[in-house]
Every structure is written in C-alpha cells, then in structure tokens.
Amino acid sequence: MEPIKELLSINFSYVLISVFVILIGIKAVVSIFEWVVDKLGLETKWMRKRREEHELLIQTSQNLTALQEKHKEDVERSDRRDEEIFADIKRLTNMFVDKEIDDMRWEINNFANKVSEGKPCNKDSFKHCIHMYEKYEKILEENGLENGEVEISMELINEAYKEKLKEGF
C-alpha cells in the first residue's frame, strides 16, 4: 500500500515539466551535433538520406516539367495533323461530289442526245434518267451549286417521255 501512496503523492506537474525540459535538452544537443557535423563537412546517414530525397524531388519535378512540355507538343502536333486530315477529307469529298455531278450530267446529256437522235429508248430508261435528274438536283442543292447545263436536256427528255406516254408505250 505504501508504494501506491507514494505514487499518488507525486507532483505530476513537476514530472511533466521535467519531461518537457529533457526533450528540449535532447533537441538542443541534436542541433549542436548537426551544426558541428555541418561545419566539419561530414555527412551522416540521415543527412545523406535527406539530401538524396531532396535531389530525387527536384529530379522528379524536372522530369514532370519535361513530360508536360512533351505532352503539349504532342497535343499541338496532333491538332495540326487533325486539321490536315480534315482538309484532305474535305478535298476528297469535293472531288467525289464533282465526279458524281459530272457523271450524272454526262448520263443525262447522253440520254437526251439519244432521244434527240430518235434512237429507241424504253420506259425504264426514261424513268432512270428522271430519277437521276432528281438525285442530280439534290446533290447540287446540298452543295450550294446551281444547275445550268442539264435543264435543256431534261426538257427534251420530259417532252419525249410525254409523247411516248401519249403513244402508249
């Protein structure tokens, strides 16, 4: 029971202050030791580890900056390439539309020429040509172009078709 009474009689504020003073003393001794080691140019294991971590952090930061620059260049190069591809697709689309228009125009004019020469043409040929003209007009409208070459041929084809229908073919 005596040890318990002695334990309860201890002044804990003195113990707390003593522990605090001891910790401050240890910190002061460590600081003085670090200062002496630094002045002598020596390097402890702990200091070397800290220096290596610092160098690693700097190197990682530099690598990250280089990587960001590379990413930025890659994005810019990709954007330029996308623009080039878009321009090429636009050019190819225009070439395709021009070829389709020319082919349809040639087919309609060729059929009109056949009709004007009086060559025999069946009902399906007339229907095909009329349908071709509708597609031709639609393509012209979609691309903001105007018809100027095929209208006369279509008038000739429509008149001949009407005449053939009157005749009962």
mmCIF file of C-alpha atoms in Angstrom, residues 23-153:
data_model
loop_
_atom_site.group_PDB
_atom_site.id
_atom_site.type_symbol
_atom_site.label_atom_id
_atom_site.label_comp_id
_atom_site.label_asym_id
_atom_site.label_seq_id
_atom_site.Cartn_x
_atom_site.Cartn_y
_atom_site.Cartn_z
ATOM 1 C CA LEU A 23 13.053 16.842 -24.614
ATOM 2 C CA ILE A 24 14.214 20.419 -25.162
ATOM 3 C CA GLY A 25 17.675 19.402 -23.990
ATOM 4 C CA ILE A 26 17.784 16.463 -26.402
ATOM 5 C CA LYS A 27 16.696 18.764 -29.238
ATOM 6 C CA ALA A 28 19.446 21.247 -28.353
ATOM 7 C CA VAL A 29 22.092 18.514 -28.221
ATOM 8 C CA VAL A 30 20.950 17.156 -31.626
ATOM 9 C CA SER A 31 21.007 20.677 -33.121
ATOM 10 C CA ILE A 32 24.504 21.300 -31.793
ATOM 11 C CA PHE A 33 25.610 17.907 -33.166
ATOM 12 C CA GLU A 34 24.154 18.728 -36.604
ATOM 13 C CA TRP A 35 25.862 22.125 -36.562
ATOM 14 C CA VAL A 36 29.246 20.592 -35.667
ATOM 15 C CA VAL A 37 28.889 17.879 -38.313
ATOM 16 C CA ASP A 38 27.884 20.511 -40.900
ATOM 17 C CA LYS A 39 30.838 22.759 -40.012
ATOM 18 C CA LEU A 40 33.246 19.862 -40.276
ATOM 19 C CA GLY A 41 31.795 18.906 -43.662
ATOM 20 C CA LEU A 42 30.802 15.460 -42.524
ATOM 21 C CA GLU A 43 27.655 13.783 -43.716
ATOM 22 C CA THR A 44 25.623 11.453 -41.599
ATOM 23 C CA LYS A 45 23.406 8.705 -42.908
ATOM 24 C CA TRP A 46 20.326 10.723 -42.007
ATOM 25 C CA MET A 47 21.660 13.881 -43.721
ATOM 26 C CA ARG A 48 22.618 11.884 -46.817
ATOM 27 C CA LYS A 49 19.143 10.353 -46.976
ATOM 28 C CA ARG A 50 17.551 13.803 -46.659
ATOM 29 C CA ARG A 51 19.820 15.197 -49.392
ATOM 30 C CA GLU A 52 19.033 12.256 -51.715
ATOM 31 C CA GLU A 53 15.303 12.681 -51.138
ATOM 32 C CA HIS A 54 15.635 16.386 -51.925
ATOM 33 C CA GLU A 55 17.592 15.625 -55.113
ATOM 34 C CA LEU A 56 15.006 12.995 -56.073
ATOM 35 C CA LEU A 57 12.218 15.509 -55.543
ATOM 36 C CA ILE A 58 13.990 18.075 -57.728
ATOM 37 C CA GLN A 59 14.680 15.465 -60.439
ATOM 38 C CA THR A 60 11.055 14.307 -60.366
ATOM 39 C CA SER A 61 9.889 17.898 -60.699
ATOM 40 C CA GLN A 62 12.193 18.441 -63.686
ATOM 41 C CA ASN A 63 11.012 15.200 -65.304
ATOM 42 C CA LEU A 64 7.393 16.192 -64.776
ATOM 43 C CA THR A 65 8.024 19.589 -66.382
ATOM 44 C CA ALA A 66 9.720 17.911 -69.367
ATOM 45 C CA LEU A 67 6.834 15.467 -69.640
ATOM 46 C CA GLN A 68 4.303 18.312 -69.615
ATOM 47 C CA GLU A 69 6.210 20.084 -72.397
ATOM 48 C CA LYS A 70 6.323 16.876 -74.437
ATOM 49 C CA HIS A 71 2.599 16.372 -73.888
ATOM 50 C CA LYS A 72 1.912 19.945 -75.001
ATOM 51 C CA GLU A 73 3.982 19.445 -78.170
ATOM 52 C CA ASP A 74 2.217 16.139 -78.881
ATOM 53 C CA VAL A 75 -1.195 17.763 -78.481
ATOM 54 C CA GLU A 76 -0.230 20.610 -80.822
ATOM 55 C CA ARG A 77 1.164 18.139 -83.378
ATOM 56 C CA SER A 78 -1.996 16.053 -83.084
ATOM 57 C CA ASP A 79 -4.177 19.128 -83.600
ATOM 58 C CA ARG A 80 -2.202 20.113 -86.709
ATOM 59 C CA ARG A 81 -2.493 16.577 -88.055
ATOM 60 C CA ASP A 82 -6.238 16.564 -87.383
ATOM 61 C CA GLU A 83 -6.580 19.805 -89.341
ATOM 62 C CA GLU A 84 -4.584 18.332 -92.227
ATOM 63 C CA ILE A 85 -6.737 15.204 -92.242
ATOM 64 C CA PHE A 86 -9.896 17.323 -92.124
ATOM 65 C CA ALA A 87 -8.659 19.400 -95.076
ATOM 66 C CA ASP A 88 -7.807 16.220 -97.019
ATOM 67 C CA ILE A 89 -11.223 14.710 -96.314
ATOM 68 C CA LYS A 90 -12.893 17.955 -97.389
ATOM 69 C CA ARG A 91 -10.861 17.994 -100.612
ATOM 70 C CA LEU A 92 -11.659 14.331 -101.345
ATOM 71 C CA THR A 93 -15.346 14.911 -100.617
ATOM 72 C CA ASN A 94 -15.393 17.842 -103.028
ATOM 73 C CA MET A 95 -13.642 15.731 -105.658
ATOM 74 C CA PHE A 96 -16.161 12.928 -105.168
ATOM 75 C CA VAL A 97 -19.126 15.319 -105.410
ATOM 76 C CA ASP A 98 -17.662 16.888 -108.555
ATOM 77 C CA LYS A 99 -17.205 13.445 -110.102
ATOM 78 C CA GLU A 100 -20.765 12.394 -109.176
ATOM 79 C CA ILE A 101 -22.150 15.607 -110.682
ATOM 80 C CA ASP A 102 -20.099 15.160 -113.851
ATOM 81 C CA ASP A 103 -21.142 11.510 -114.195
ATOM 82 C CA MET A 104 -24.824 12.311 -113.713
ATOM 83 C CA ARG A 105 -24.606 15.271 -116.081
ATOM 84 C CA TRP A 106 -22.910 13.112 -118.699
ATOM 85 C CA GLU A 107 -25.501 10.337 -118.318
ATOM 86 C CA ILE A 108 -28.449 12.762 -118.599
ATOM 87 C CA ASN A 109 -26.957 14.630 -121.559
ATOM 88 C CA ASN A 110 -26.036 11.354 -123.253
ATOM 89 C CA PHE A 111 -29.609 10.068 -122.858
ATOM 90 C CA ALA A 112 -31.015 13.388 -124.150
ATOM 91 C CA ASN A 113 -28.722 13.083 -127.148
ATOM 92 C CA LYS A 114 -30.002 9.552 -127.753
ATOM 93 C CA VAL A 115 -33.615 10.751 -127.562
ATOM 94 C CA SER A 116 -32.995 13.705 -129.883
ATOM 95 C CA GLU A 117 -31.430 11.389 -132.471
ATOM 96 C CA GLY A 118 -34.567 9.264 -132.357
ATOM 97 C CA LYS A 119 -32.879 6.115 -131.089
ATOM 98 C CA PRO A 120 -35.229 3.656 -129.387
ATOM 99 C CA CYS A 121 -35.498 4.078 -125.604
ATOM 100 C CA ASN A 122 -37.656 2.063 -123.242
ATOM 101 C CA LYS A 123 -39.817 3.314 -120.378
ATOM 102 C CA ASP A 124 -37.315 2.203 -117.718
ATOM 103 C CA SER A 125 -34.562 4.276 -119.362
ATOM 104 C CA PHE A 126 -36.763 7.368 -119.174
ATOM 105 C CA LYS A 127 -37.647 6.672 -115.517
ATOM 106 C CA HIS A 128 -33.999 6.061 -114.673
ATOM 107 C CA CYS A 129 -32.970 9.321 -116.295
ATOM 108 C CA ILE A 130 -35.710 11.279 -114.495
ATOM 109 C CA HIS A 131 -34.684 9.694 -111.193
ATOM 110 C CA MET A 132 -31.039 10.509 -111.974
ATOM 111 C CA TYR A 133 -32.006 14.136 -112.567
ATOM 112 C CA GLU A 134 -33.751 14.297 -109.169
ATOM 113 C CA LYS A 135 -30.599 12.976 -107.491
ATOM 114 C CA TYR A 136 -28.538 15.451 -109.513
ATOM 115 C CA GLU A 137 -30.696 18.360 -108.329
ATOM 116 C CA LYS A 138 -30.479 17.149 -104.715
ATOM 117 C CA ILE A 139 -26.669 16.955 -104.821
ATOM 118 C CA LEU A 140 -26.486 20.430 -106.342
ATOM 119 C CA GLU A 141 -28.776 21.803 -103.634
ATOM 120 C CA GLU A 142 -26.832 20.116 -100.802
ATOM 121 C CA ASN A 143 -23.582 21.616 -102.051
ATOM 122 C CA GLY A 144 -24.894 25.080 -102.873
ATOM 123 C CA LEU A 145 -24.350 24.707 -106.619
ATOM 124 C CA GLU A 146 -26.590 25.739 -109.482
ATOM 125 C CA ASN A 147 -27.863 23.789 -112.454
ATOM 126 C CA GLY A 148 -27.198 25.362 -115.789
ATOM 127 C CA GLU A 149 -26.257 22.602 -118.157
ATOM 128 C CA VAL A 150 -28.856 19.869 -117.812
ATOM 129 C CA GLU A 151 -32.153 21.780 -117.785
ATOM 130 C CA ILE A 152 -32.467 21.894 -121.582
ATOM 131 C CA SER A 153 -31.637 18.180 -121.834
#
